[in-house]
CSV table of C-alpha atoms in Angstrom, one decimal:
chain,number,residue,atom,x,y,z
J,1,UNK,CA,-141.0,-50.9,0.3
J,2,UNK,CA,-137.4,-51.0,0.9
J,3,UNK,CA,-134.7,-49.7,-1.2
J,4,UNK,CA,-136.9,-49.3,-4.2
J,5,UNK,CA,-137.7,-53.4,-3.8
J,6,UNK,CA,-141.7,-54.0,-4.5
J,7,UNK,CA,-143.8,-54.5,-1.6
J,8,UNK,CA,-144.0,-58.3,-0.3
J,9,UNK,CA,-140.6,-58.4,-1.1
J,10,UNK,CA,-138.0,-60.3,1.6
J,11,UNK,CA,-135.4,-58.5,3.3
J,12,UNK,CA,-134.3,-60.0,6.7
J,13,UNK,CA,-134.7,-62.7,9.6
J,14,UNK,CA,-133.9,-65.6,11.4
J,15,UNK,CA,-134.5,-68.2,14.3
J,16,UNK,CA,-134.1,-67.6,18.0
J,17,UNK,CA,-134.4,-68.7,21.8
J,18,UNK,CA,-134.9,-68.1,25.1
J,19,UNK,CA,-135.0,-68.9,29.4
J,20,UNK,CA,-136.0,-67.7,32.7
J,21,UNK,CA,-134.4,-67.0,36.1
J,22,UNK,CA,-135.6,-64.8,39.4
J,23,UNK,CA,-134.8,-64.4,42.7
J,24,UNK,CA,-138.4,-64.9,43.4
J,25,UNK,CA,-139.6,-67.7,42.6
J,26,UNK,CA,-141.3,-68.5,39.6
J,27,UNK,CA,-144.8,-70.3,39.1
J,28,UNK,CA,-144.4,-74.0,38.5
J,29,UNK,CA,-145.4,-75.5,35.7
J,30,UNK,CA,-146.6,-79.0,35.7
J,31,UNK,CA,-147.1,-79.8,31.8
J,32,UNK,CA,-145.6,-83.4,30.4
J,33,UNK,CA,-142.9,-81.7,29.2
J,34,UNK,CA,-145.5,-79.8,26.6
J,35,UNK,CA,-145.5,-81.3,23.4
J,36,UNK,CA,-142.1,-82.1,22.6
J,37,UNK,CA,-140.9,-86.3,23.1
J,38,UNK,CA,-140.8,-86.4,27.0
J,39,UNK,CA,-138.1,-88.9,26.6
J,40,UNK,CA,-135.9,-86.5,24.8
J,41,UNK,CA,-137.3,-83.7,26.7
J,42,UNK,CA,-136.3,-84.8,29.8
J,43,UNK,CA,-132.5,-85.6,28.2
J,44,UNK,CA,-131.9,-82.1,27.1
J,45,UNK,CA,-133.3,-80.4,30.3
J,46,UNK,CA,-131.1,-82.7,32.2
J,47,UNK,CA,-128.2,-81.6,30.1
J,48,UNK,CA,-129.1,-78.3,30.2
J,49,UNK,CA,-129.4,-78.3,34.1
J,50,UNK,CA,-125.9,-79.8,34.4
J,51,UNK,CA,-124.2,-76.9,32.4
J,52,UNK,CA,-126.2,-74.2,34.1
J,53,UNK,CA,-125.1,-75.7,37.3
J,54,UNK,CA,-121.1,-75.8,36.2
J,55,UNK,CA,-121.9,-72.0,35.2
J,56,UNK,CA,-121.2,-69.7,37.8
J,57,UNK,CA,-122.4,-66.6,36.6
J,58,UNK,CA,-125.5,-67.8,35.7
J,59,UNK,CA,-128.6,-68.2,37.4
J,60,UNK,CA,-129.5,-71.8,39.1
J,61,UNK,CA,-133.7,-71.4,40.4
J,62,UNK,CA,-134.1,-71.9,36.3
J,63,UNK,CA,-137.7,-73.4,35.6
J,64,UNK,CA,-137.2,-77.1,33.7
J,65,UNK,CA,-139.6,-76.1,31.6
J,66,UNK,CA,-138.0,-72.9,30.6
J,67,UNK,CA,-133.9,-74.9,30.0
J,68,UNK,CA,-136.5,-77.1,27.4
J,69,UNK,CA,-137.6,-73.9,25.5
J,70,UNK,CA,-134.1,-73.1,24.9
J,71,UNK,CA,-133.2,-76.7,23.6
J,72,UNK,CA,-136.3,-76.5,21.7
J,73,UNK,CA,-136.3,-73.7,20.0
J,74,UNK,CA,-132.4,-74.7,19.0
J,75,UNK,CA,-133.8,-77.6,17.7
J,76,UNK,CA,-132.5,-80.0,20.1
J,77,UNK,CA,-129.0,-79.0,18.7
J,78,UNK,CA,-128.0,-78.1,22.7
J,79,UNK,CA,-124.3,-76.9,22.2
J,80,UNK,CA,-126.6,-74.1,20.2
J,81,UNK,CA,-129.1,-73.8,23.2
J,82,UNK,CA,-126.4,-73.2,25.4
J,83,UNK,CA,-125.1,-70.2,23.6
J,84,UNK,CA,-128.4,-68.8,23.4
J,85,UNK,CA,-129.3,-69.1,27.0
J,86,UNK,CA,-125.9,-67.7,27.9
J,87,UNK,CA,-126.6,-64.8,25.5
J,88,UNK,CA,-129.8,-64.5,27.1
J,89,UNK,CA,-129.0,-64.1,30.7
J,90,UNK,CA,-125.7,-61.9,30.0
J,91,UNK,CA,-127.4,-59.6,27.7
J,92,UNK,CA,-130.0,-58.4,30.3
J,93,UNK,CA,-127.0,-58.3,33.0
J,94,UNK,CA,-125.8,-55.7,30.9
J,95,UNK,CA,-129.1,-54.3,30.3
J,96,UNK,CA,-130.6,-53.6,33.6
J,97,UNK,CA,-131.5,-49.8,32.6
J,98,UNK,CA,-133.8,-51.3,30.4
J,99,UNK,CA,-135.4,-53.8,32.7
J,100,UNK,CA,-136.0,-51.5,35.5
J,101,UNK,CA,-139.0,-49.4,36.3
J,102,UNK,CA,-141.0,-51.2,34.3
J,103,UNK,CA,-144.1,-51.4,36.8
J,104,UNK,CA,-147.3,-51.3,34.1
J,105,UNK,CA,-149.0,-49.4,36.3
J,106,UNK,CA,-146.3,-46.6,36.5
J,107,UNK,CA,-146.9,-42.6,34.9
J,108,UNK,CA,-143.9,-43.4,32.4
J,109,UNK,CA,-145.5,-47.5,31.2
J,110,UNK,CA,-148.6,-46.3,31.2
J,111,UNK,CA,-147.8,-43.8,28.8
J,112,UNK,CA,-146.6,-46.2,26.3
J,113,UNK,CA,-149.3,-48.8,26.8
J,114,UNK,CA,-151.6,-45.9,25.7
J,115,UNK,CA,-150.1,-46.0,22.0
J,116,UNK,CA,-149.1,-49.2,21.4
J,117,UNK,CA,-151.5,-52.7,20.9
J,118,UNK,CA,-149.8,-55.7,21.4
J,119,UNK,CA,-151.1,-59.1,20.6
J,120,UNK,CA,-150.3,-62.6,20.8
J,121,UNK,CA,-152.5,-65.2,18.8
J,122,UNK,CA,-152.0,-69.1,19.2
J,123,UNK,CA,-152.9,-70.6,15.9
J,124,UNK,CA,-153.7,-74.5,15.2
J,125,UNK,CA,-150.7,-76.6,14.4
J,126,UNK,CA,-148.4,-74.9,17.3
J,127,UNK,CA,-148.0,-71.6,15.7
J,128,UNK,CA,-148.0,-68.1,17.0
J,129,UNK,CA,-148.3,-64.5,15.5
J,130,UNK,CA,-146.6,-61.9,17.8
J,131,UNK,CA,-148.4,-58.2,17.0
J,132,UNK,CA,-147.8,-55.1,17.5
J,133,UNK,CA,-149.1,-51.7,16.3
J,134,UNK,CA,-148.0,-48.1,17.2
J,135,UNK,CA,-151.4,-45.9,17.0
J,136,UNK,CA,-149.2,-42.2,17.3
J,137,UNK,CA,-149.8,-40.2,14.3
J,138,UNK,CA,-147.4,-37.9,15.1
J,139,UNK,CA,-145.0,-39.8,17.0
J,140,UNK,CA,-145.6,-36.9,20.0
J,141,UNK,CA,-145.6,-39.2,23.1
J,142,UNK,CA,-144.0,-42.1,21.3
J,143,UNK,CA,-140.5,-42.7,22.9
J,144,UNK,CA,-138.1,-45.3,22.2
J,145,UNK,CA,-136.7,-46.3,25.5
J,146,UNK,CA,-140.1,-47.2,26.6
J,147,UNK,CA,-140.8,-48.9,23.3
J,148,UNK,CA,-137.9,-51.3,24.5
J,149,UNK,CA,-139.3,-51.4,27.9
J,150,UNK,CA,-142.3,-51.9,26.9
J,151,UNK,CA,-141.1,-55.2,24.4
J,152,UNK,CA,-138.9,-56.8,27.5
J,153,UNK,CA,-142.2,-56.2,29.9
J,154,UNK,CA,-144.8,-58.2,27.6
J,155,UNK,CA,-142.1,-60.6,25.8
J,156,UNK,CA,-141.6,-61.2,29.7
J,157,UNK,CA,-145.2,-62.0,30.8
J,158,UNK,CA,-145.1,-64.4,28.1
J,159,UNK,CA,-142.5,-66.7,28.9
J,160,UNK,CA,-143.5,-66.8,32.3
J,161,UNK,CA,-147.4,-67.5,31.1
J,162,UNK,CA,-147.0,-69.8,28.1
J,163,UNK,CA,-146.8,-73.5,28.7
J,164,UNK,CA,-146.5,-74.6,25.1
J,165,UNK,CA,-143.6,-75.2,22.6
J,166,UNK,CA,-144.5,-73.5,19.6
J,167,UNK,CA,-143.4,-75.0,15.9
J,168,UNK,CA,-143.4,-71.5,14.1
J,169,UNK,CA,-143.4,-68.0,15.2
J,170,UNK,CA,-144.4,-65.1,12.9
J,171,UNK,CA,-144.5,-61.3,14.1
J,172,UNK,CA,-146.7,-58.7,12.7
J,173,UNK,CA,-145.4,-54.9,12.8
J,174,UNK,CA,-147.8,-52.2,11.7
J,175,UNK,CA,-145.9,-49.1,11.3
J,176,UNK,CA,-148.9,-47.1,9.8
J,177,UNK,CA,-147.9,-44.0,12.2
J,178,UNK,CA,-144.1,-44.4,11.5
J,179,UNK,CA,-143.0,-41.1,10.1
J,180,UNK,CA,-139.3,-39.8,9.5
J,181,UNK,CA,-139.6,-38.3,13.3
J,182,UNK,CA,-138.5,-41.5,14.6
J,183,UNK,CA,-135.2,-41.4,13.8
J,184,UNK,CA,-135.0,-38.3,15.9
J,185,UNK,CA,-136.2,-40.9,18.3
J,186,UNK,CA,-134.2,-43.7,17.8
J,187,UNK,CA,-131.3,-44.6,20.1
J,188,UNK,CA,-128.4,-46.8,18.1
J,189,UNK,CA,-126.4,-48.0,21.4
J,190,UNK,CA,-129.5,-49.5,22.7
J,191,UNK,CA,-131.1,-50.7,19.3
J,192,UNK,CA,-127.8,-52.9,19.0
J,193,UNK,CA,-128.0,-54.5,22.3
J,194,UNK,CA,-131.8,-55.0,21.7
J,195,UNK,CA,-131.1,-56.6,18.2
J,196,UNK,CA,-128.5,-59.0,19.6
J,197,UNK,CA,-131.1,-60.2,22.3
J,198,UNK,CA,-134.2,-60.7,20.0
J,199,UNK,CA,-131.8,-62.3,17.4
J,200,UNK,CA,-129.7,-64.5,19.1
J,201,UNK,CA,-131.5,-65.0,22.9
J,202,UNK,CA,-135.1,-65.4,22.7
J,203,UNK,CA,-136.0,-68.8,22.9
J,204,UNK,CA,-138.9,-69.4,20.2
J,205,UNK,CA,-138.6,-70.4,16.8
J,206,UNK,CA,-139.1,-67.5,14.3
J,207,UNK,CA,-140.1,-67.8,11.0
J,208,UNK,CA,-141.1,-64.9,9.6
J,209,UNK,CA,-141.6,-60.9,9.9
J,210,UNK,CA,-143.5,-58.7,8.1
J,211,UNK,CA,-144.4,-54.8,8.5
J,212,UNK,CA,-147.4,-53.6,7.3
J,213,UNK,CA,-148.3,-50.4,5.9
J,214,UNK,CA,-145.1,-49.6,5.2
J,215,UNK,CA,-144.9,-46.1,4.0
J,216,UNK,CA,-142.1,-45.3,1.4
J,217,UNK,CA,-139.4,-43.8,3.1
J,218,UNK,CA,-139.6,-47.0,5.4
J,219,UNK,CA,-136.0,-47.6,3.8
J,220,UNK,CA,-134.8,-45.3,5.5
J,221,UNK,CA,-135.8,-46.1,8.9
J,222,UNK,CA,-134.9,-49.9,8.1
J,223,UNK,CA,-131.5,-48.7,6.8
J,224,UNK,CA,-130.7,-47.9,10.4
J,225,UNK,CA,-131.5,-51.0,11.7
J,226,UNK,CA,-129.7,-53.3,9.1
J,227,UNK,CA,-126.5,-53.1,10.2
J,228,UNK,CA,-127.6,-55.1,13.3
J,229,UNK,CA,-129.3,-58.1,11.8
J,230,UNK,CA,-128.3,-61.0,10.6
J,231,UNK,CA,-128.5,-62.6,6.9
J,232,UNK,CA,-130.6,-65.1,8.4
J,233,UNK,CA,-133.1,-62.0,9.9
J,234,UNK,CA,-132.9,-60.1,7.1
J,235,UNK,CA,-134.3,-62.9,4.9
J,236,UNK,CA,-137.4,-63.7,6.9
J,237,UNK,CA,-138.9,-59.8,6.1
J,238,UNK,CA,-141.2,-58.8,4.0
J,239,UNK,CA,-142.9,-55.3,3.9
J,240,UNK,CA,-146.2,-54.6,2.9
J,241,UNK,CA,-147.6,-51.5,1.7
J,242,UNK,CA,-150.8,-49.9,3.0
J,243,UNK,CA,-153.9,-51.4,1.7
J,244,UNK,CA,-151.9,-54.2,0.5
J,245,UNK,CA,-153.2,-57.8,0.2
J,246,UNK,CA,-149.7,-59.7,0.1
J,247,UNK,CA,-149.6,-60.2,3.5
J,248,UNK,CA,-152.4,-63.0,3.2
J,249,UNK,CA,-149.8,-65.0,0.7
J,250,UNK,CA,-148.4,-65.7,4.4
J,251,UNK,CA,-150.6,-65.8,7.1
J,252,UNK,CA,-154.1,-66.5,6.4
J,253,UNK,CA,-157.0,-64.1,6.4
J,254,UNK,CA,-159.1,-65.2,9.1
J,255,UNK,CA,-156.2,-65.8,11.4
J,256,UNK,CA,-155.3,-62.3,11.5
J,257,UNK,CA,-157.4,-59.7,13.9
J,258,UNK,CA,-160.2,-57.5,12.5
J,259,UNK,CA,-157.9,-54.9,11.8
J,260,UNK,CA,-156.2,-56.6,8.5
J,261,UNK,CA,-159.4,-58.2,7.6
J,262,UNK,CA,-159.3,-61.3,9.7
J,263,UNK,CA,-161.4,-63.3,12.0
J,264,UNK,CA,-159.5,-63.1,15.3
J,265,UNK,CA,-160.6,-59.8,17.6
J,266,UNK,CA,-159.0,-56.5,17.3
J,267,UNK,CA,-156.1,-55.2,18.7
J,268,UNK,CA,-157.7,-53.3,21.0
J,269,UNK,CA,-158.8,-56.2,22.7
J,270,UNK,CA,-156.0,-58.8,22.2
J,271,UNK,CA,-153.8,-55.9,23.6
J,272,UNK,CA,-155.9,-55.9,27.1
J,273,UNK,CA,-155.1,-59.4,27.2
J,274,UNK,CA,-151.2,-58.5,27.2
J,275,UNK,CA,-151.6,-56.0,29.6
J,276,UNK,CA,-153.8,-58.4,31.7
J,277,UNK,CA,-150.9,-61.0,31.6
J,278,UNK,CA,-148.4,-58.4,32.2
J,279,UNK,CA,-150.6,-57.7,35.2
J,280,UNK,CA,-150.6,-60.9,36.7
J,281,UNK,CA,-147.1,-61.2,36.6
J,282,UNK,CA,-146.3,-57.4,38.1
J,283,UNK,CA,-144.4,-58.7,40.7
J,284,UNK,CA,-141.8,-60.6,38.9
J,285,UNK,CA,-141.2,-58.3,36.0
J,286,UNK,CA,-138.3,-56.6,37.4
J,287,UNK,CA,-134.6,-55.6,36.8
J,288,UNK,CA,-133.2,-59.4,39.1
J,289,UNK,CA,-135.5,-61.5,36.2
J,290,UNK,CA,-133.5,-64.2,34.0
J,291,UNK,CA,-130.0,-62.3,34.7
J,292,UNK,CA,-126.5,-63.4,35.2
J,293,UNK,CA,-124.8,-63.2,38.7
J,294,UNK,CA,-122.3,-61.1,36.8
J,295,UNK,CA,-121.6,-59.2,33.8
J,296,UNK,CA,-118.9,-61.7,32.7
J,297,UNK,CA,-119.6,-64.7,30.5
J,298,UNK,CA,-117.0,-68.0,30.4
J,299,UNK,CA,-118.9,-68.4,26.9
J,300,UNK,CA,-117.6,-65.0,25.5
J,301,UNK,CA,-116.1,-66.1,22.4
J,302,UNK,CA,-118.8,-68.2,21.9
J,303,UNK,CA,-121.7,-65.6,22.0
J,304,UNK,CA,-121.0,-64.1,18.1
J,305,UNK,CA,-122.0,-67.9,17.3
J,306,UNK,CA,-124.2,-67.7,14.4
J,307,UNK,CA,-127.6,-68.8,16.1
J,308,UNK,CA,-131.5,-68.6,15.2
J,309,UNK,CA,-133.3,-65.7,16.6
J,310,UNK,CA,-136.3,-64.1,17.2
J,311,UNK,CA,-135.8,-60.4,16.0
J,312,UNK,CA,-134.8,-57.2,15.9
J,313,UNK,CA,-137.5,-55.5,14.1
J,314,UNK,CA,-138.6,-52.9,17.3
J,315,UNK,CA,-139.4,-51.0,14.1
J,316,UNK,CA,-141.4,-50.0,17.2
C-alpha cells in the first residue's frame, strides 16, 4: 500500500514504444505487416524509414517490422513515433555500461537469472502480461545493476523474437522478497536513465502495472522511484497486498500463472522460456544493439516530449 492509500489503489503509468538496430544483422521477419492495416502499415514504415535515413546519428540496418512497432505503439500518431525511437536509440548510446557483458551464460548473469523469474504471456485479443518475480528473501545476492541488465537482456530477446503487434500490455511485479535492504541497493543515476527508457522508448502499448504482495513500507521504496515517472505512469499502478484478491478485478484468474491462482504455468517454467529466448538470441544481445552512431541527438529538445511509455517500475 502506498502512502497509507488501500491496496488496489492507482498510483502511476503510461504508454510507451520501441525499435531495433545492430551491426549484425538481425533475423528477418516476413509477417504481412502483423496485424495492423498493411496499407497504413506500409505508409508509416515508409515514413519512418525516410526520417531514419535523414538522421545521421541513428542507425540505418533498422528491421521494417521493428520502424512499425514504433508507429504502432504511438498509435499511428508518427511525429510521436519518431521521438520515441529517437529516445530509444540515444538512451542506450548513453547507456552502454548497462548493455555490456550481458552474455546469459556469464558468472555475474547467471547469478541474477538464479533469483529472478521472468515471464511473458500472450493472451487472446492481442494482449500481453510481462512478469517478473524476485525469489531473494534476503536480498543477499540481489544486485541492482544486474537487475537492469538483466531487464535490457530479456526486454531484448523479445523484440527481436516477437512478430506480433500487441493491443494492451500489462506487467506483473511481485515484490514478495522486497525488504527495506534494497534501497541500500538502489542506484538513483541509473534508475533515472532506466525510467526515461521504459517510459518514453519502449515501443509497446502499456496499459497497466500492478505489484503484488506489496508489503507496507513499499511506500517507501516507491517514494524513491516517483520522482522519475510520469502522471500518465503513475496512474496505471496499482498495488496489491499479499494474499490479496484485487488483482483479479484486472487481469483474469485463469490467465495468470499458477502462482496467483491462475491457469497458465508457473514461473518457474515461463522463466526457462525467457532464458531460452535470451539464448537463441546470445549473439546479438550486445552493447552495438539498437544504438545511435553518436551520443548526440538533432531531436534533443524534442526528447522531454510528453509520450506513452512502457515503465519504470524495476521495482526489481
Amino acid at each position: 500500500m502506498i502512502a497509507g492509500v488501500e491496496d488496489d489503489k492507482k498510483s502511476p503509468t503510461s504508454n510507451r514504444r520501441l525499435t531495433p538496430h545492430t551491426t549484425r544483422a538481425v533475423p528477418k521477419r516476413n509477417k504481412n505487416m502483423a496485424n495492423d492495416n498493411s496499407m497504413e502499415a506500409s505508409k508509416a514504415i515508409e515514413h519512418m524509414r525516410e526520417w531514419i535515413n535523414s538522421q545521421p546519428h541513428l542507425p540505418k540496418d533498422i528491421e521494417d517490422f521493428l520502424l512499425l512497432r514504433f508507429a504502432h505503439s504511438c498509435y499511428y500518431d508518427l511525429e510521436r513515433a519518431k521521438v520515441a525511437a529517437d529516445l530509444f536509440f540515444t538512451l542506450r548510446a548513453e547507456s552502454t555500461s548497462l548493455l555490456k557483458d550481458r552474455d546469459p551464460m556469464s558468472p555475474h548473469m547467471q547469478k541474477i537469472l538464479s533469483i529472478v523469474n521472468i515471464g511473458f504471456l500472450k493472451l487472446p485479443g492481442k494482449r500481453n502480461i510481462w512478469l517478473y518475480q524476485i525469489n531473494d528473501p534476503g536480498l543477499d545476492v540481489y544486485e541492482y545493476l544486474l537487475d537492469v541488465k538483466l531487464f535490457y537482456t530479456s526486454t531484448d530477446a523479445w523484440l527481436l523474437e516477437n512478430d506480433e503487434l500487441e493491443e494492451s500490455d500489462v506487467v506483473v511485479l511481485d515484490v514478495k522478497d522486497i525488504s527495506l535492504k534494497f534501497l541500500t541497493k538502489y542506484n538513483v543515476s541509473v534508475a533515472r536513465k532506466l525510467a526515461k527508457y521504459q517510459e518514453e522508448a519502449i515501443p509497446i502499448r502499456l496499459k497497466q502495472v500492478h505489484i503484488v504482495n506489496a508489503p507496507p513500507f513499499i511506500d517507501k521504496i516507491y517514494g524513491l522511484m516517483k520522482p522519475f515517472l510520469k502522471k500518465e505512469l503513475t496512474e496505471m499502478i496499482y498495488f496489491h497486498s499479499p494474499k490479496s484478491q484485487t488483482l483479479y478485478k484486472y487481469v483474469n484468474k485463469d490467465e495468470l500463472p499458477a502462482d496467483y491462482g491462475g491457469a497458465m504455468p508457473k514461473m518457474e517454467d515461463l522463466n526457462k522460456s525467457v532464458v531460452q529466448l535470451i539464448m537463441k538470441h546470445r549473439d546479438l544481445i550486445n552493447e552495438k544493439l539498437w544504438v545511435a552512431v553518436d551520443k548526440k541527438s538533432k531531436n534533443k529538445e524534442k526528447v522531454s516530449v510528453e509520450s506513452p511509455s512502457f515503465r519504470s517500475l524495476a521495482i526489481d
